[in-house]
mmCIF file of C-alpha atoms in Angstrom:
data_model
loop_
_atom_site.group_PDB
_atom_site.id
_atom_site.type_symbol
_atom_site.label_atom_id
_atom_site.label_comp_id
_atom_site.label_asym_id
_atom_site.label_seq_id
_atom_site.Cartn_x
_atom_site.Cartn_y
_atom_site.Cartn_z
ATOM 1 C CA MET A 1 -95.201 -76.960 -159.832
ATOM 2 C CA THR A 2 -95.355 -78.498 -163.292
ATOM 3 C CA ASN A 3 -98.720 -80.294 -162.882
ATOM 4 C CA MET A 4 -100.608 -77.078 -161.997
ATOM 5 C CA SER A 5 -103.338 -76.192 -164.560
ATOM 6 C CA ILE A 6 -103.775 -72.776 -166.174
ATOM 7 C CA PHE A 7 -107.095 -72.260 -164.334
ATOM 8 C CA GLU A 8 -105.616 -72.882 -160.957
ATOM 9 C CA LEU A 9 -102.910 -70.437 -161.525
ATOM 10 C CA PHE A 10 -105.463 -67.810 -162.637
ATOM 11 C CA ILE A 11 -107.415 -68.339 -159.431
ATOM 12 C CA GLY A 12 -104.220 -67.925 -157.328
ATOM 13 C CA LEU A 13 -103.368 -64.670 -159.063
ATOM 14 C CA THR A 14 -106.902 -63.284 -158.525
ATOM 15 C CA MET A 15 -106.631 -64.195 -154.814
ATOM 16 C CA ILE A 16 -103.459 -62.070 -154.630
ATOM 17 C CA VAL A 17 -105.062 -59.188 -156.405
ATOM 18 C CA PHE A 18 -108.088 -59.179 -154.011
ATOM 19 C CA ALA A 19 -105.837 -59.266 -151.026
ATOM 20 C CA PHE A 20 -104.094 -56.130 -152.249
ATOM 21 C CA LEU A 21 -107.444 -54.483 -152.837
ATOM 22 C CA ALA A 22 -108.592 -55.405 -149.324
ATOM 23 C CA ILE A 23 -105.527 -53.523 -147.917
ATOM 24 C CA GLU A 24 -105.551 -50.465 -150.205
ATOM 25 C CA SER A 25 -109.317 -49.579 -150.265
ATOM 26 C CA LYS A 26 -110.334 -46.314 -148.792
ATOM 27 C CA LYS A 27 -113.637 -47.465 -147.148
ATOM 28 C CA ILE A 28 -113.808 -50.184 -144.574
ATOM 29 C CA VAL A 29 -117.004 -51.759 -146.007
ATOM 30 C CA ASN A 30 -115.264 -52.361 -149.398
ATOM 31 C CA SER A 31 -112.285 -54.061 -147.710
ATOM 32 C CA ILE A 32 -114.779 -56.490 -145.874
ATOM 33 C CA ILE A 33 -116.419 -57.282 -149.130
ATOM 34 C CA TYR A 34 -113.087 -57.988 -150.775
ATOM 35 C CA LEU A 35 -112.130 -60.292 -147.945
ATOM 36 C CA SER A 36 -115.345 -62.186 -148.573
ATOM 37 C CA ILE A 37 -114.576 -62.608 -152.294
ATOM 38 C CA LEU A 38 -111.032 -63.841 -151.391
ATOM 39 C CA SER A 39 -112.639 -66.528 -149.123
ATOM 40 C CA MET A 40 -114.893 -67.675 -152.017
ATOM 41 C CA PHE A 41 -111.897 -68.074 -154.376
ATOM 42 C CA SER A 42 -110.045 -69.983 -151.652
ATOM 43 C CA VAL A 43 -113.021 -72.432 -151.556
ATOM 44 C CA ILE A 44 -112.482 -73.256 -155.267
ATOM 45 C CA SER A 45 -108.690 -73.815 -154.770
ATOM 46 C CA PHE A 46 -109.515 -76.093 -151.854
ATOM 47 C CA ILE A 47 -111.721 -78.121 -154.105
ATOM 48 C CA PHE A 48 -108.848 -78.326 -156.621
ATOM 49 C CA MET A 49 -106.701 -79.724 -153.757
ATOM 50 C CA ARG A 50 -109.264 -82.575 -153.172
ATOM 51 C CA ALA A 51 -110.314 -81.346 -149.734
ATOM 52 C CA PRO A 52 -114.097 -81.093 -149.700
ATOM 53 C CA ASP A 53 -114.495 -80.985 -145.887
ATOM 54 C CA VAL A 54 -112.214 -77.967 -145.586
ATOM 55 C CA ALA A 55 -114.008 -76.367 -148.519
ATOM 56 C CA ILE A 56 -117.422 -76.561 -146.851
ATOM 57 C CA THR A 57 -116.190 -75.242 -143.482
ATOM 58 C CA GLU A 58 -114.451 -72.225 -145.302
ATOM 59 C CA ALA A 59 -117.599 -71.479 -147.307
ATOM 60 C CA VAL A 60 -119.693 -71.312 -144.224
ATOM 61 C CA VAL A 61 -117.414 -69.615 -141.682
ATOM 62 C CA GLY A 62 -114.858 -67.573 -143.622
ATOM 63 C CA SER A 63 -117.378 -66.206 -146.171
ATOM 64 C CA GLY A 64 -120.626 -66.011 -144.138
ATOM 65 C CA LEU A 65 -120.284 -65.624 -140.471
ATOM 66 C CA VAL A 66 -117.141 -63.579 -140.337
ATOM 67 C CA SER A 67 -118.138 -60.944 -142.835
ATOM 68 C CA ALA A 68 -121.566 -60.490 -141.273
ATOM 69 C CA LEU A 69 -120.034 -60.093 -137.842
ATOM 70 C CA PHE A 70 -117.559 -57.619 -139.186
ATOM 71 C CA ILE A 71 -120.338 -55.527 -140.753
ATOM 72 C CA VAL A 72 -122.508 -55.618 -137.554
ATOM 73 C CA THR A 73 -119.588 -54.455 -135.440
ATOM 74 C CA LEU A 74 -118.883 -51.704 -137.947
ATOM 75 C CA ILE A 75 -122.473 -50.425 -137.698
ATOM 76 C CA MET A 76 -122.327 -50.378 -133.862
ATOM 77 C CA ILE A 77 -118.949 -48.439 -133.903
ATOM 78 C CA ASN A 78 -120.476 -45.757 -136.344
ATOM 79 C CA LYS A 79 -123.577 -45.490 -134.078
ATOM 80 C CA LYS A 80 -121.380 -44.771 -131.063
ATOM 81 C CA VAL A 81 -118.748 -42.366 -132.607
ATOM 82 C CA GLY A 82 -121.323 -40.612 -134.947
ATOM 83 C CA ASP A 83 -119.317 -40.237 -138.140
ATOM 84 C CA LYS A 84 -120.781 -41.738 -141.327
ATOM 85 C CA LYS A 85 -118.223 -43.717 -143.536
ATOM 86 C CA MET B 1 -91.769 -45.780 -151.726
ATOM 87 C CA LYS B 2 -92.674 -47.720 -148.612
ATOM 88 C CA ARG B 3 -95.166 -49.939 -150.586
ATOM 89 C CA LEU B 4 -92.547 -50.670 -153.231
ATOM 90 C CA PHE B 5 -90.069 -51.693 -150.559
ATOM 91 C CA ALA B 6 -92.844 -54.029 -148.958
ATOM 92 C CA ILE B 7 -93.582 -55.698 -152.376
ATOM 93 C CA LEU B 8 -89.780 -56.207 -153.041
ATOM 94 C CA LEU B 9 -89.253 -57.822 -149.561
ATOM 95 C CA ILE B 10 -92.269 -60.132 -150.087
ATOM 96 C CA VAL B 11 -90.852 -61.241 -153.478
ATOM 97 C CA VAL B 12 -87.429 -61.865 -152.052
ATOM 98 C CA MET B 13 -88.890 -63.948 -149.127
ATOM 99 C CA GLY B 14 -91.052 -65.964 -151.485
ATOM 100 C CA ILE B 15 -88.116 -66.845 -153.775
ATOM 101 C CA PHE B 16 -85.989 -67.885 -150.803
ATOM 102 C CA ILE B 17 -88.856 -70.090 -149.265
ATOM 103 C CA PHE B 18 -89.733 -71.795 -152.471
ATOM 104 C CA SER B 19 -86.133 -72.355 -153.626
ATOM 105 C CA THR B 20 -85.287 -74.030 -150.253
ATOM 106 C CA LEU B 21 -88.476 -76.145 -150.216
ATOM 107 C CA TYR B 22 -88.120 -77.436 -153.694
ATOM 108 C CA SER B 23 -84.404 -78.144 -153.676
ATOM 109 C CA ASN B 24 -83.471 -81.787 -154.101
ATOM 110 C CA ASN B 25 -80.388 -81.832 -151.853
ATOM 111 C CA GLY B 26 -81.757 -79.890 -148.977
ATOM 112 C CA LYS B 27 -82.805 -81.423 -145.654
ATOM 113 C CA TYR B 28 -86.395 -80.454 -145.726
ATOM 114 C CA ASN B 29 -87.435 -80.891 -149.358
ATOM 115 C CA PHE B 30 -91.008 -81.384 -150.248
ATOM 116 C CA SER B 31 -92.243 -83.668 -152.889
ATOM 117 C CA LYS B 32 -93.806 -82.161 -156.126
ATOM 118 C CA PHE B 33 -97.340 -80.834 -156.358
ATOM 119 C CA GLY B 34 -99.790 -83.713 -156.501
ATOM 120 C CA GLU B 35 -97.329 -86.463 -155.390
ATOM 121 C CA SER B 36 -96.645 -87.729 -151.916
ATOM 122 C CA THR B 37 -94.800 -90.540 -150.472
ATOM 123 C CA LEU B 38 -97.024 -92.369 -147.953
ATOM 124 C CA ASN B 39 -94.499 -94.629 -146.248
ATOM 125 C CA GLY B 40 -93.120 -93.197 -142.991
ATOM 126 C CA LYS B 41 -96.376 -91.201 -142.355
ATOM 127 C CA VAL B 42 -99.117 -91.993 -139.811
ATOM 128 C CA SER B 43 -101.874 -91.524 -142.452
ATOM 129 C CA GLU B 44 -101.061 -94.795 -144.196
ATOM 130 C CA LYS B 45 -101.841 -96.656 -140.990
ATOM 131 C CA PHE B 46 -105.127 -94.960 -140.740
ATOM 132 C CA VAL B 47 -106.112 -95.660 -144.299
ATOM 133 C CA ASN B 48 -105.244 -99.352 -144.053
ATOM 134 C CA LYS B 49 -106.952 -99.693 -140.742
ATOM 135 C CA SER B 50 -110.134 -97.923 -141.924
ATOM 136 C CA VAL B 51 -110.457 -100.504 -144.611
ATOM 137 C CA ASN B 52 -110.006 -104.214 -143.891
ATOM 138 C CA GLY B 53 -106.562 -104.292 -142.158
ATOM 139 C CA GLU B 54 -105.049 -105.249 -145.549
ATOM 140 C CA ASN B 55 -104.597 -103.374 -148.871
ATOM 141 C CA LYS B 56 -107.883 -104.563 -150.576
ATOM 142 C CA GLU B 57 -110.649 -102.778 -152.522
ATOM 143 C CA VAL B 58 -113.603 -102.183 -150.319
ATOM 144 C CA LYS B 59 -117.123 -101.955 -151.862
ATOM 145 C CA PHE B 60 -120.309 -100.517 -150.513
ATOM 146 C CA GLY B 61 -122.271 -103.096 -148.357
ATOM 147 C CA SER B 62 -119.292 -104.814 -146.901
ATOM 148 C CA GLU B 63 -119.467 -105.664 -143.256
ATOM 149 C CA ASN B 64 -117.200 -106.325 -140.282
ATOM 150 C CA LEU B 65 -114.959 -103.318 -140.747
ATOM 151 C CA GLU B 66 -113.104 -101.549 -137.931
ATOM 152 C CA THR B 67 -114.829 -98.153 -138.461
ATOM 153 C CA GLY B 68 -117.734 -98.444 -140.867
ATOM 154 C CA SER B 69 -117.668 -94.816 -142.069
ATOM 155 C CA ALA B 70 -117.427 -94.180 -145.712
ATOM 156 C CA ASN B 71 -115.708 -90.764 -145.105
ATOM 157 C CA LEU B 72 -112.077 -91.214 -143.983
ATOM 158 C CA VAL B 73 -111.726 -87.811 -142.544
ATOM 159 C CA THR B 74 -114.581 -88.605 -140.124
ATOM 160 C CA SER B 75 -113.170 -91.793 -139.025
ATOM 161 C CA VAL B 76 -109.957 -90.031 -138.101
ATOM 162 C CA VAL B 77 -111.601 -87.043 -136.507
ATOM 163 C CA VAL B 78 -114.380 -88.653 -134.431
ATOM 164 C CA ASN B 79 -113.021 -92.202 -133.789
ATOM 165 C CA TYR B 80 -109.192 -92.224 -133.566
ATOM 166 C CA ARG B 81 -108.744 -88.672 -132.521
ATOM 167 C CA ALA B 82 -112.126 -88.022 -130.711
ATOM 168 C CA PHE B 83 -110.401 -86.507 -127.575
ATOM 169 C CA ASP B 84 -108.949 -83.723 -129.628
ATOM 170 C CA THR B 85 -112.462 -82.861 -130.923
ATOM 171 C CA LEU B 86 -113.674 -82.604 -127.307
ATOM 172 C CA GLY B 87 -110.885 -80.082 -126.716
ATOM 173 C CA GLU B 88 -111.997 -78.001 -129.719
ATOM 174 C CA VAL B 89 -115.678 -77.936 -128.508
ATOM 175 C CA THR B 90 -114.259 -76.729 -125.166
ATOM 176 C CA VAL B 91 -112.323 -73.873 -126.762
ATOM 177 C CA LEU B 92 -115.430 -72.676 -128.654
ATOM 178 C CA PHE B 93 -117.450 -72.880 -125.291
ATOM 179 C CA LEU B 94 -114.866 -70.697 -123.522
ATOM 180 C CA SER B 95 -115.040 -67.979 -126.321
ATOM 181 C CA ALA B 96 -118.728 -67.896 -126.034
ATOM 182 C CA LEU B 97 -118.454 -67.647 -122.300
ATOM 183 C CA GLY B 98 -116.171 -64.626 -122.521
ATOM 184 C CA VAL B 99 -118.552 -62.825 -125.044
ATOM 185 C CA SER B 100 -121.457 -63.410 -122.674
ATOM 186 C CA VAL B 101 -119.543 -62.166 -119.727
ATOM 187 C CA VAL B 102 -118.541 -58.858 -121.494
ATOM 188 C CA LEU B 103 -121.916 -58.182 -123.361
ATOM 189 C CA GLY B 104 -124.395 -59.758 -121.231
ATOM 190 C CA GLY B 105 -125.705 -56.744 -119.359
ATOM 191 C CA TYR B 106 -127.379 -54.883 -122.196
ATOM 192 C CA LYS B 107 -131.240 -54.970 -122.287
ATOM 193 C CA ASN B 108 -132.437 -53.653 -125.628
ATOM 194 C CA ARG B 109 -132.016 -55.134 -129.048
ATOM 195 C CA LEU B 110 -130.006 -53.326 -131.683
ATOM 196 C CA LYS B 111 -132.111 -51.430 -134.201
ATOM 197 C CA PHE B 112 -131.038 -50.687 -137.736
ATOM 198 C CA LYS B 113 -131.857 -47.284 -139.320
ATOM 199 C CA VAL B 114 -133.049 -48.985 -142.584
ATOM 200 C CA GLU B 115 -136.699 -50.041 -142.581
ATOM 201 C CA PRO B 116 -136.962 -53.612 -144.069
ATOM 202 C CA ASN B 117 -139.772 -53.790 -146.681
ATOM 203 C CA PHE B 118 -142.375 -56.540 -147.294
ATOM 204 C CA ILE B 119 -140.456 -58.564 -149.853
ATOM 205 C CA LEU B 120 -137.402 -58.818 -147.599
ATOM 206 C CA LYS B 121 -139.443 -60.004 -144.567
ATOM 207 C CA ILE B 122 -141.264 -62.785 -146.527
ATOM 208 C CA GLY B 123 -138.265 -63.849 -148.630
ATOM 209 C CA SER B 124 -135.823 -64.078 -145.765
ATOM 210 C CA LYS B 125 -138.099 -66.715 -143.974
ATOM 211 C CA VAL B 126 -138.075 -68.969 -147.022
ATOM 212 C CA ALA B 127 -134.278 -68.698 -147.226
ATOM 213 C CA VAL B 128 -133.934 -69.463 -143.470
ATOM 214 C CA SER B 129 -135.960 -72.642 -143.684
ATOM 215 C CA ILE B 130 -133.796 -73.930 -146.534
ATOM 216 C CA ILE B 131 -130.494 -73.055 -144.699
ATOM 217 C CA LEU B 132 -131.754 -74.688 -141.478
ATOM 218 C CA ILE B 133 -132.643 -77.913 -143.489
ATOM 219 C CA THR B 134 -129.157 -78.032 -145.153
ATOM 220 C CA GLY B 135 -127.424 -77.605 -141.829
ATOM 221 C CA PHE B 136 -129.273 -80.555 -140.217
ATOM 222 C CA TYR B 137 -128.615 -82.625 -143.345
ATOM 223 C CA ILE B 138 -124.896 -81.886 -143.157
ATOM 224 C CA PHE B 139 -124.335 -83.068 -139.576
ATOM 225 C CA ILE B 140 -126.651 -86.060 -139.821
ATOM 226 C CA HIS B 141 -124.884 -87.484 -142.896
ATOM 227 C CA GLY B 142 -121.407 -86.573 -141.587
ATOM 228 C CA HIS B 143 -120.079 -90.133 -141.858
ATOM 229 C CA LEU B 144 -121.221 -90.497 -145.514
ATOM 230 C CA THR B 145 -120.572 -87.143 -147.213
ATOM 231 C CA PRO B 146 -118.111 -84.301 -146.688
ATOM 232 C CA GLY B 147 -118.979 -82.109 -143.876
ATOM 233 C CA GLY B 148 -119.730 -82.835 -140.221
ATOM 234 C CA GLY B 149 -120.540 -81.120 -136.985
ATOM 235 C CA PHE B 150 -118.902 -77.865 -137.133
ATOM 236 C CA PRO B 151 -120.052 -76.658 -140.524
ATOM 237 C CA GLY B 152 -123.646 -77.846 -139.802
ATOM 238 C CA GLY B 153 -123.691 -75.807 -136.616
ATOM 239 C CA ALA B 154 -122.235 -72.783 -138.280
ATOM 240 C CA MET B 155 -125.018 -72.987 -140.870
ATOM 241 C CA ILE B 156 -127.622 -72.852 -138.148
ATOM 242 C CA GLY B 157 -125.878 -69.902 -136.590
ATOM 243 C CA SER B 158 -125.830 -68.082 -139.985
ATOM 244 C CA ALA B 159 -129.610 -68.679 -140.313
ATOM 245 C CA VAL B 160 -130.194 -67.069 -136.974
ATOM 246 C CA LEU B 161 -128.023 -64.151 -138.021
ATOM 247 C CA LEU B 162 -130.093 -63.707 -141.147
ATOM 248 C CA MET B 163 -133.231 -63.513 -139.118
ATOM 249 C CA PHE B 164 -131.643 -60.937 -136.851
ATOM 250 C CA ILE B 165 -130.728 -58.644 -139.818
ATOM 251 C CA SER B 166 -133.943 -58.813 -141.708
ATOM 252 C CA ASN B 167 -136.382 -58.468 -138.809
ATOM 253 C CA ASP B 168 -136.193 -55.875 -136.052
ATOM 254 C CA GLU B 169 -138.545 -57.543 -133.706
ATOM 255 C CA PHE B 170 -136.926 -61.023 -133.851
ATOM 256 C CA ARG B 171 -135.466 -62.301 -130.485
ATOM 257 C CA VAL B 172 -133.800 -65.508 -129.225
ATOM 258 C CA LYS B 173 -134.718 -67.345 -126.088
ATOM 259 C CA VAL B 174 -131.301 -67.448 -124.506
ATOM 260 C CA LYS B 175 -132.231 -69.829 -121.749
ATOM 261 C CA SER B 176 -133.491 -72.581 -123.930
ATOM 262 C CA PHE B 177 -130.434 -72.404 -126.111
ATOM 263 C CA SER B 178 -128.097 -72.561 -123.038
ATOM 264 C CA ALA B 179 -130.057 -75.625 -121.707
ATOM 265 C CA LEU B 180 -129.579 -77.507 -125.099
ATOM 266 C CA GLU B 181 -125.939 -76.583 -125.247
ATOM 267 C CA GLY B 182 -125.235 -77.878 -121.652
ATOM 268 C CA LEU B 183 -127.343 -81.056 -122.280
ATOM 269 C CA SER B 184 -125.569 -81.956 -125.621
ATOM 270 C CA GLY B 185 -122.140 -81.269 -124.187
ATOM 271 C CA SER B 186 -122.863 -83.529 -120.926
ATOM 272 C CA LEU B 187 -124.139 -86.330 -123.215
ATOM 273 C CA PHE B 188 -120.981 -86.299 -125.222
ATOM 274 C CA ILE B 189 -118.863 -86.718 -122.097
ATOM 275 C CA ILE B 190 -121.285 -89.403 -120.717
ATOM 276 C CA LEU B 191 -120.892 -91.489 -123.925
ATOM 277 C CA GLY B 192 -117.169 -91.308 -123.567
ATOM 278 C CA LEU B 193 -117.443 -92.531 -119.952
ATOM 279 C CA ILE B 194 -119.653 -95.538 -121.058
ATOM 280 C CA GLY B 195 -116.984 -96.381 -123.579
ATOM 281 C CA LEU B 196 -114.307 -96.178 -120.884
ATOM 282 C CA SER B 197 -116.255 -98.838 -118.662
ATOM 283 C CA ALA B 198 -117.044 -101.073 -121.689
ATOM 284 C CA GLY B 199 -113.906 -101.155 -123.788
ATOM 285 C CA GLY B 200 -111.152 -99.702 -121.631
ATOM 286 C CA PHE B 201 -110.613 -96.537 -123.639
ATOM 287 C CA PHE B 202 -112.303 -93.075 -123.417
ATOM 288 C CA LEU B 203 -114.775 -92.769 -126.180
ATOM 289 C CA TYR B 204 -114.396 -96.378 -127.240
ATOM 290 C CA ASN B 205 -116.590 -97.378 -130.170
ATOM 291 C CA TYR B 206 -118.809 -99.987 -128.586
ATOM 292 C CA MET B 207 -121.923 -99.803 -130.823
ATOM 293 C CA PRO B 208 -122.355 -102.364 -133.595
ATOM 294 C CA MET B 209 -121.082 -101.401 -137.135
ATOM 295 C CA GLY B 210 -123.611 -101.879 -139.865
ATOM 296 C CA LYS B 211 -123.031 -102.051 -143.606
ATOM 297 C CA LEU B 212 -120.717 -99.550 -145.196
ATOM 298 C CA GLY B 213 -122.765 -96.676 -146.772
ATOM 299 C CA SER B 214 -125.951 -97.080 -144.956
ATOM 300 C CA LEU B 215 -127.386 -94.376 -142.581
ATOM 301 C CA PHE B 216 -127.249 -96.468 -139.402
ATOM 302 C CA SER B 217 -123.597 -97.575 -139.599
ATOM 303 C CA ALA B 218 -120.143 -96.594 -138.159
ATOM 304 C CA GLY B 219 -121.305 -97.118 -134.493
ATOM 305 C CA LEU B 220 -120.816 -94.098 -132.219
ATOM 306 C CA ILE B 221 -119.781 -91.629 -135.046
ATOM 307 C CA PRO B 222 -123.344 -90.280 -136.191
ATOM 308 C CA VAL B 223 -124.431 -89.937 -132.561
ATOM 309 C CA VAL B 224 -121.320 -87.871 -131.619
ATOM 310 C CA TYR B 225 -121.672 -85.667 -134.835
ATOM 311 C CA VAL B 226 -125.389 -85.007 -134.096
ATOM 312 C CA LEU B 227 -124.424 -83.752 -130.477
ATOM 313 C CA ILE B 228 -121.439 -81.655 -131.707
ATOM 314 C CA GLY B 229 -123.648 -79.970 -134.361
ATOM 315 C CA LEU B 230 -126.439 -79.086 -131.792
ATOM 316 C CA LYS B 231 -123.854 -77.724 -129.322
ATOM 317 C CA VAL B 232 -121.988 -75.551 -132.013
ATOM 318 C CA GLY B 233 -125.249 -74.237 -133.400
ATOM 319 C CA SER B 234 -126.670 -73.157 -129.984
ATOM 320 C CA GLU B 235 -123.388 -71.590 -128.903
ATOM 321 C CA LEU B 236 -123.092 -69.497 -132.176
ATOM 322 C CA SER B 237 -126.768 -68.331 -131.788
ATOM 323 C CA ASN B 238 -126.155 -67.206 -128.185
ATOM 324 C CA LEU B 239 -122.967 -65.427 -129.382
ATOM 325 C CA ILE B 240 -124.863 -63.550 -132.210
ATOM 326 C CA SER B 241 -127.802 -62.621 -129.825
ATOM 327 C CA HIS B 242 -125.322 -61.134 -127.292
ATOM 328 C CA PHE B 243 -123.574 -59.164 -130.129
ATOM 329 C CA ALA B 244 -126.843 -57.480 -131.388
ATOM 330 C CA ARG B 245 -127.599 -55.511 -128.192
ATOM 331 C CA GLU B 246 -127.363 -52.066 -127.030
ATOM 332 C CA GLY B 247 -128.652 -49.522 -124.430
ATOM 333 C CA GLU B 248 -127.795 -49.032 -120.847
ATOM 334 C CA ASN B 249 -125.580 -51.503 -118.959
ATOM 335 C CA LYS B 250 -126.813 -52.781 -115.709
#
């Protein structure tokens, strides 16, 4: 706990802030975007922990594929139900 | 009031967990951040075996190593624990099979209401080519640089997804992707069976190790990584093409 730098602590606090924003936002699209930003900050913290393999996998899967699949699913649900959010 | 109670509960749980983990007289105390004691763990054995068998400094270009891969994570994942990797590929295959069973009957392609303009259509093709080349590079150089089969395959899948979003007329030939997936999965198991007959273990590393740091080194590891990358990429492309469908179910 004593060896953590100031920058790393700042990244951890911003991750907590974006997680709360993803829960508390009114629109579903905004919460998906906040989750994607949270994944990008977790990539930086993985690089600080000296794990580049996990960082590459998180950048591709957690920030690219999962967000895009959520958005495509949201478009399909809005087409079937008919309300625009 | 409910949110305040939830935040208070999280803070109390965090203080409890961290105070128990970092106590010095507890049973399950962790070491400090950035320090670890390597004796008594399995990882020390793997590190020493992946080098010379002794604690020596290994330079690029040395030969006669046990696994000639420069990336230590790769030598654990594809050589010492290759059977677990086969199980992971099987789990991904089963999930893609479930999606194709549920969503396989729709005929038409999903159309978006927004009409894509000229700049998006041309610029997306340039971006797709760069993403595809990066994905292939990552799983060919899996034993030298960080990365491997799974991130490279996911990059190929994300390139196909970008083509789906930016172009309404784009379609994937499902049959060819299925054939590629089955072929690469079968070749992975056949290589393992050849190792069983040659060395006595499933997925035994029977190919010659080259120099450390060159492209053709580490025996069986690059071949297996190329197969895993092709299989994961074709599976994810199939899954995305099943997602983007609508219309009447058969």
